[in-house]
CSV table of C-alpha atoms in Angstrom, one decimal:
chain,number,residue,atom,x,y,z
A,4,UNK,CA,5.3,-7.8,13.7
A,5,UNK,CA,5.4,-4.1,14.1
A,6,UNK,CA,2.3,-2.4,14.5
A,7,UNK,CA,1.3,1.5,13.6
A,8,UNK,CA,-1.5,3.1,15.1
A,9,UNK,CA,-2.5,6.4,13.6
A,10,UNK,CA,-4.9,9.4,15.0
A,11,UNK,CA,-6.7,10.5,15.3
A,12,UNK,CA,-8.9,8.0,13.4
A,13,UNK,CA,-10.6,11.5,11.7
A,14,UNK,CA,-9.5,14.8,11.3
A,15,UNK,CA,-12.6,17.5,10.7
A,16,UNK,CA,-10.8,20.6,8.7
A,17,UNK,CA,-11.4,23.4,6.7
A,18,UNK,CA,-9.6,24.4,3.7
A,19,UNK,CA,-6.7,26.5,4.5
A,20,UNK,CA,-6.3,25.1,8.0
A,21,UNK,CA,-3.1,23.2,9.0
A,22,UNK,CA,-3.8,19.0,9.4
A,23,UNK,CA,-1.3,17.1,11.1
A,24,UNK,CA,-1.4,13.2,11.4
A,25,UNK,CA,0.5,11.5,13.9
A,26,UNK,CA,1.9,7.5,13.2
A,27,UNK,CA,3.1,5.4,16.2
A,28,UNK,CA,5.6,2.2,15.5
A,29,UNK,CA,5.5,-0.9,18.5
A,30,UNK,CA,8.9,-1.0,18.1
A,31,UNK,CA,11.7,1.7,16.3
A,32,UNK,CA,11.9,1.5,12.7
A,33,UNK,CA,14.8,4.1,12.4
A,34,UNK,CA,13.7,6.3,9.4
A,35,UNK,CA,11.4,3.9,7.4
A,36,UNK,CA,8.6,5.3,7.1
A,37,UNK,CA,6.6,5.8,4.4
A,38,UNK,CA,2.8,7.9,3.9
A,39,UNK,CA,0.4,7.9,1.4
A,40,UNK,CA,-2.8,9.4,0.5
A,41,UNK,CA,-5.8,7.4,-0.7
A,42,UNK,CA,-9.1,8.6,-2.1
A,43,UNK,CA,-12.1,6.3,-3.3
A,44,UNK,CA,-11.5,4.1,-6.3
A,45,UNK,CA,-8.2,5.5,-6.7
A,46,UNK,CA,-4.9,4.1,-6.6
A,47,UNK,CA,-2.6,5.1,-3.3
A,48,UNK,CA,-0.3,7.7,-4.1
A,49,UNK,CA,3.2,8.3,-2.5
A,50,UNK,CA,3.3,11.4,-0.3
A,51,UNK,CA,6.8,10.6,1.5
A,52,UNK,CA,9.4,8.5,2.1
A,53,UNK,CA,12.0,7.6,4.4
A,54,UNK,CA,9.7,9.5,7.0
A,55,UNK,CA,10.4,13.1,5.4
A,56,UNK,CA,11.5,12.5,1.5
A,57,UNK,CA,9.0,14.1,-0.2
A,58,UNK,CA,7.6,12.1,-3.4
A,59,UNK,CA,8.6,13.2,-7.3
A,60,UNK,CA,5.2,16.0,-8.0
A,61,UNK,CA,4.2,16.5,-4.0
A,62,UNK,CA,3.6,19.3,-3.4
A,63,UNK,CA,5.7,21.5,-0.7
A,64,UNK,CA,2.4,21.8,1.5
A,65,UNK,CA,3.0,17.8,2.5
A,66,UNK,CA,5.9,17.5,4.8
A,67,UNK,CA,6.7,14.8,7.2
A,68,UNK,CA,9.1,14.0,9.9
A,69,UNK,CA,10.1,11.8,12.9
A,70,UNK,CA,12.2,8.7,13.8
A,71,UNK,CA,12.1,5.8,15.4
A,72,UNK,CA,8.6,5.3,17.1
A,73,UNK,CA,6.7,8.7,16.3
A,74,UNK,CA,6.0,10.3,12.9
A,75,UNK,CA,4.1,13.3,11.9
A,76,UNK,CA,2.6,14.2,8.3
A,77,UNK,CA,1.8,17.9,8.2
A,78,UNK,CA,0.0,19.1,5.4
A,79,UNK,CA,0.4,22.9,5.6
A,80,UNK,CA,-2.5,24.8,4.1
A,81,UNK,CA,-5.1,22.2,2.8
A,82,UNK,CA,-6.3,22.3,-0.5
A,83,UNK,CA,-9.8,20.9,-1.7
A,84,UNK,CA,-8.0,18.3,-3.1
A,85,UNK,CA,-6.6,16.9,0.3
A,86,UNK,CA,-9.6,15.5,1.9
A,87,UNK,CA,-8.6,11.7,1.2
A,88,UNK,CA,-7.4,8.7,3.7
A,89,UNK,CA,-3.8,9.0,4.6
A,90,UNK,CA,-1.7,5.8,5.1
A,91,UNK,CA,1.8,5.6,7.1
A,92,UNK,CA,3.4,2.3,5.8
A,93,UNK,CA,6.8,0.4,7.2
A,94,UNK,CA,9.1,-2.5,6.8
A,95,UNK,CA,10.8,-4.4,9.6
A,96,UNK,CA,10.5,-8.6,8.9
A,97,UNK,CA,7.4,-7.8,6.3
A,98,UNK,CA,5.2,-4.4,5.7
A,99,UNK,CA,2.8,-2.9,7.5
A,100,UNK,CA,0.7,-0.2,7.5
A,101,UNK,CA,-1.5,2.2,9.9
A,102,UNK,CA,-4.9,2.0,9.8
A,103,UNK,CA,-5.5,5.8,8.5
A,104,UNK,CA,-6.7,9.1,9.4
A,105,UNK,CA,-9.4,10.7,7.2
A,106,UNK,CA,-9.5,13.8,6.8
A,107,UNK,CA,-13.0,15.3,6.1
A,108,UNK,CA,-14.5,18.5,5.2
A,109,UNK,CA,-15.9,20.4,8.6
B,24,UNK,CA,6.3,5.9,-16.7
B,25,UNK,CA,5.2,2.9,-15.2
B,26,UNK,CA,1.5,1.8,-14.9
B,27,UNK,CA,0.5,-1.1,-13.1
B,28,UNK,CA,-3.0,-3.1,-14.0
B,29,UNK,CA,-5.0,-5.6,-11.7
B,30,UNK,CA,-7.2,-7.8,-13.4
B,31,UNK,CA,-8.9,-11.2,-12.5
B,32,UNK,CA,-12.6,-12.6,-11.7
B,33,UNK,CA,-14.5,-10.3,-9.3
B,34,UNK,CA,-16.1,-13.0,-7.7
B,35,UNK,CA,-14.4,-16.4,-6.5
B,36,UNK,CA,-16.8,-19.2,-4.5
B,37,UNK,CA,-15.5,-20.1,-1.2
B,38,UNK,CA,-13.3,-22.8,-1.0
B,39,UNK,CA,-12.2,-21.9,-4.4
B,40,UNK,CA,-9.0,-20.1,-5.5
B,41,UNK,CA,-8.6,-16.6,-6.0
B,42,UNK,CA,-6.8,-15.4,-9.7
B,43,UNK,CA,-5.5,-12.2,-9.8
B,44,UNK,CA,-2.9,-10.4,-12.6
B,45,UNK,CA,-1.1,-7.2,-12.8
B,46,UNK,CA,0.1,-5.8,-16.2
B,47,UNK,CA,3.4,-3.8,-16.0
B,48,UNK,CA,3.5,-1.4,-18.6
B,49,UNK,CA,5.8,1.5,-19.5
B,50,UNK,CA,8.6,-0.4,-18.1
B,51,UNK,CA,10.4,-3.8,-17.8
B,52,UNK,CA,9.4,-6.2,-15.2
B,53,UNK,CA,13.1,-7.5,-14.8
B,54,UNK,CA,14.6,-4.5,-12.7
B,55,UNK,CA,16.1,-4.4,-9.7
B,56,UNK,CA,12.9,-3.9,-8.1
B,57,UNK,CA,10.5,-6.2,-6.2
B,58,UNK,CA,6.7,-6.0,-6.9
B,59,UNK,CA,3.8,-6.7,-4.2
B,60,UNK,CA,0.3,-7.8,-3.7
B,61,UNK,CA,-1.2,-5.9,-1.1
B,62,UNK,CA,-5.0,-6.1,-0.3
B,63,UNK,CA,-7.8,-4.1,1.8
B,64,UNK,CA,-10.8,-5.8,3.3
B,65,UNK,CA,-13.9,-3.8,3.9
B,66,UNK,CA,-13.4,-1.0,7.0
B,67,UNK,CA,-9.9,-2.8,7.6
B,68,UNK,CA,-6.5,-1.9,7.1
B,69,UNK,CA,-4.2,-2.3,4.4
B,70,UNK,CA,-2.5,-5.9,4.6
B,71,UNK,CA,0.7,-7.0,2.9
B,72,UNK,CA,0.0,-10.4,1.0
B,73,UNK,CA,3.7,-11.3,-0.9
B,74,UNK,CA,6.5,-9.8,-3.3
B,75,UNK,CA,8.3,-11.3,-6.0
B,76,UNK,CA,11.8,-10.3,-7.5
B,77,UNK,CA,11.7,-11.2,-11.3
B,78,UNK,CA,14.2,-13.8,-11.0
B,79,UNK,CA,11.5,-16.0,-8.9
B,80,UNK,CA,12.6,-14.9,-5.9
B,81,UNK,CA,9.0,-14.8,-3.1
B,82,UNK,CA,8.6,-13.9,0.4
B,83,UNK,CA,5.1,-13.8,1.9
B,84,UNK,CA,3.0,-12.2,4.6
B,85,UNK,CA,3.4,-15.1,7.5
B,86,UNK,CA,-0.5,-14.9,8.3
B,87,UNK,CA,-1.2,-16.0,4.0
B,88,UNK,CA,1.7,-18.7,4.2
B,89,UNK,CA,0.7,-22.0,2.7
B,90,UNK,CA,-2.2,-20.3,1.0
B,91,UNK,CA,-0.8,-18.0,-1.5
B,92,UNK,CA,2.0,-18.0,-4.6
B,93,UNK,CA,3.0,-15.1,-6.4
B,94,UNK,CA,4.7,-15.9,-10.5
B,95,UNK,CA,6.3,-13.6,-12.8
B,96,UNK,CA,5.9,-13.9,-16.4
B,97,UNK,CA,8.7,-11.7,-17.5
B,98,UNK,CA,8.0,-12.2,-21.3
B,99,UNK,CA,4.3,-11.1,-20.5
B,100,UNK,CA,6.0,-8.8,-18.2
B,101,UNK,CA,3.0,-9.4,-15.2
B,102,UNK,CA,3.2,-11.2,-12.2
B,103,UNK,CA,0.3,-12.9,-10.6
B,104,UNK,CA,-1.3,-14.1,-6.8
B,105,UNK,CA,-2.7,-17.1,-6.5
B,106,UNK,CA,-4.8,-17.4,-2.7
B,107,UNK,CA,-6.2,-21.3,-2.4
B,108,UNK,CA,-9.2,-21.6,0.1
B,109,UNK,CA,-10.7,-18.5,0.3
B,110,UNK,CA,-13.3,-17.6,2.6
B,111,UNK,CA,-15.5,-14.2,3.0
B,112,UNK,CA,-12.8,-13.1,5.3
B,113,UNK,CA,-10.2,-13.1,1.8
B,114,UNK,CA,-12.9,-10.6,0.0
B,115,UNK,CA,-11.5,-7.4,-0.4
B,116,UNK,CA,-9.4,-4.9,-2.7
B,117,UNK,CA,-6.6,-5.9,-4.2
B,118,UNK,CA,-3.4,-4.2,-5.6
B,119,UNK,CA,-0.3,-4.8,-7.2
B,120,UNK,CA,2.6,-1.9,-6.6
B,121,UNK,CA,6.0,-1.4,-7.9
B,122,UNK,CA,8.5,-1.8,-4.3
B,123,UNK,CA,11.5,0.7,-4.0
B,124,UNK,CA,12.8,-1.1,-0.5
B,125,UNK,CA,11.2,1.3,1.5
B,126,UNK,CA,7.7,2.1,0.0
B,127,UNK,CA,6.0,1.6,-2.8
B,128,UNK,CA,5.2,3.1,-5.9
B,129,UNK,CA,3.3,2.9,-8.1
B,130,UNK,CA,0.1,1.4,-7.1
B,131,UNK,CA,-2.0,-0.6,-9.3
B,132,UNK,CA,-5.8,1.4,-9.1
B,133,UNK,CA,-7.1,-2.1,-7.2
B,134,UNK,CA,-9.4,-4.5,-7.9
B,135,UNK,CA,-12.5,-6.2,-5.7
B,136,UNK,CA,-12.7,-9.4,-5.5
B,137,UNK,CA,-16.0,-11.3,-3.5
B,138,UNK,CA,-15.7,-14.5,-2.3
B,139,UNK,CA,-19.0,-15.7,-2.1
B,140,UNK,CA,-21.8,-18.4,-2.6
């Protein structure tokens, strides 16, 4: 099983200010990576794909990159609307996903 | 567009068997697509459960094996997840999402589901 640690576990922001999450595979899973961005009582949504696809409606702000092992989300200029749980996700023999970074309101 | 619906009891007694639906709407079920039960215990990660192509086609999370079936209806155009045995430890949120071979989308809004006394 491949296992992906995310950090920091919380990010403390203000709006306008630059966030970037970081995603760590055990093992290399080339280009298959996937984030989304969860809020409370909601439904995850798909940010990117294929570690820096962005999703049909994202916004240009979100942007991610990486390969193999390491993989950054960057969320440029952070809207009000950003302050949610954010989710990498991959597939090797079955999914898996990061245990999130939530990014507050400082 | 596609929307995806979870429904099922919202509480399930230990030892008992856990029920849960998703409704496929805007769309057919028979695609090339697979589509995934993925659940979320209280202050844990997100956890894979099983897919299902609509041709009957499963694979499942190794850790659930033996416990849990996924069916497709296509002429209700749902699947379902069955989960025998439950304990405490099988209460979380559940979600039913739409796979695209390397993520998925969309994602059911979730439904919790307490297995308790």
């Amino acid at each position: 099983e491949i296992v992906l640690t995310q950090s920091p576990a919380t990010l403390s922001l203000s709006p306008g200010e630059r966030a970037t999450l970081s995603c760590r595979a055990s093992q290399s899973v080339s280009s298959h990576l996937a984030w989304y961005q969860h809020k409370p009582g909601q439904a995850p949504r798909l940010l990117i794909y294929d570690a820096s696809d962005r999703a049909s409606g994202i916004p240009a702000r979100f942007s991610g990159s990486g390969s193999g092992t390491h993989f950054t989300l960057t969320i440029s200029s952070l809207e009000p609307e950003d302050f949610a749980v954010y989710y990498c996700q991959q597939r090797s023999s079955w999914w898996t996903f990061g245990q999130g970074t939530k990014v507050e309101v400082k | 567009q596609v929307h995806l619906q979870e429904s099922g009891p919202g509480l399930v007694k230990p030892s008992g068997t856990l029920s849960l639906t998703c409704a496929v709407s805007g769309g057919s079920i028979s695609t090339s697509n697979w589509w995934t039960w993925v659940r979320q215990p209280p202050g844990k990660r997100l956890e894979w459960i099983g897919e299902i192509f609509h041709k009957g086609n499963t694979n499942y999370n190794p850790s659930l094996e033996g416990r849990v079936t996924i069916s497709v209806d296509t002429s209700k155009n749902q699947f379902s997840l069955k989960l025998n045995s439950v304990t405490a430890a099988d209460t979380a949120v559940y979600y039913c999402a739409r796979e695209w071979g390397t993520f998925f989308d969309p994602w059911g809004q979730g439904t919790l589901v307490t297995v308790s006394s």
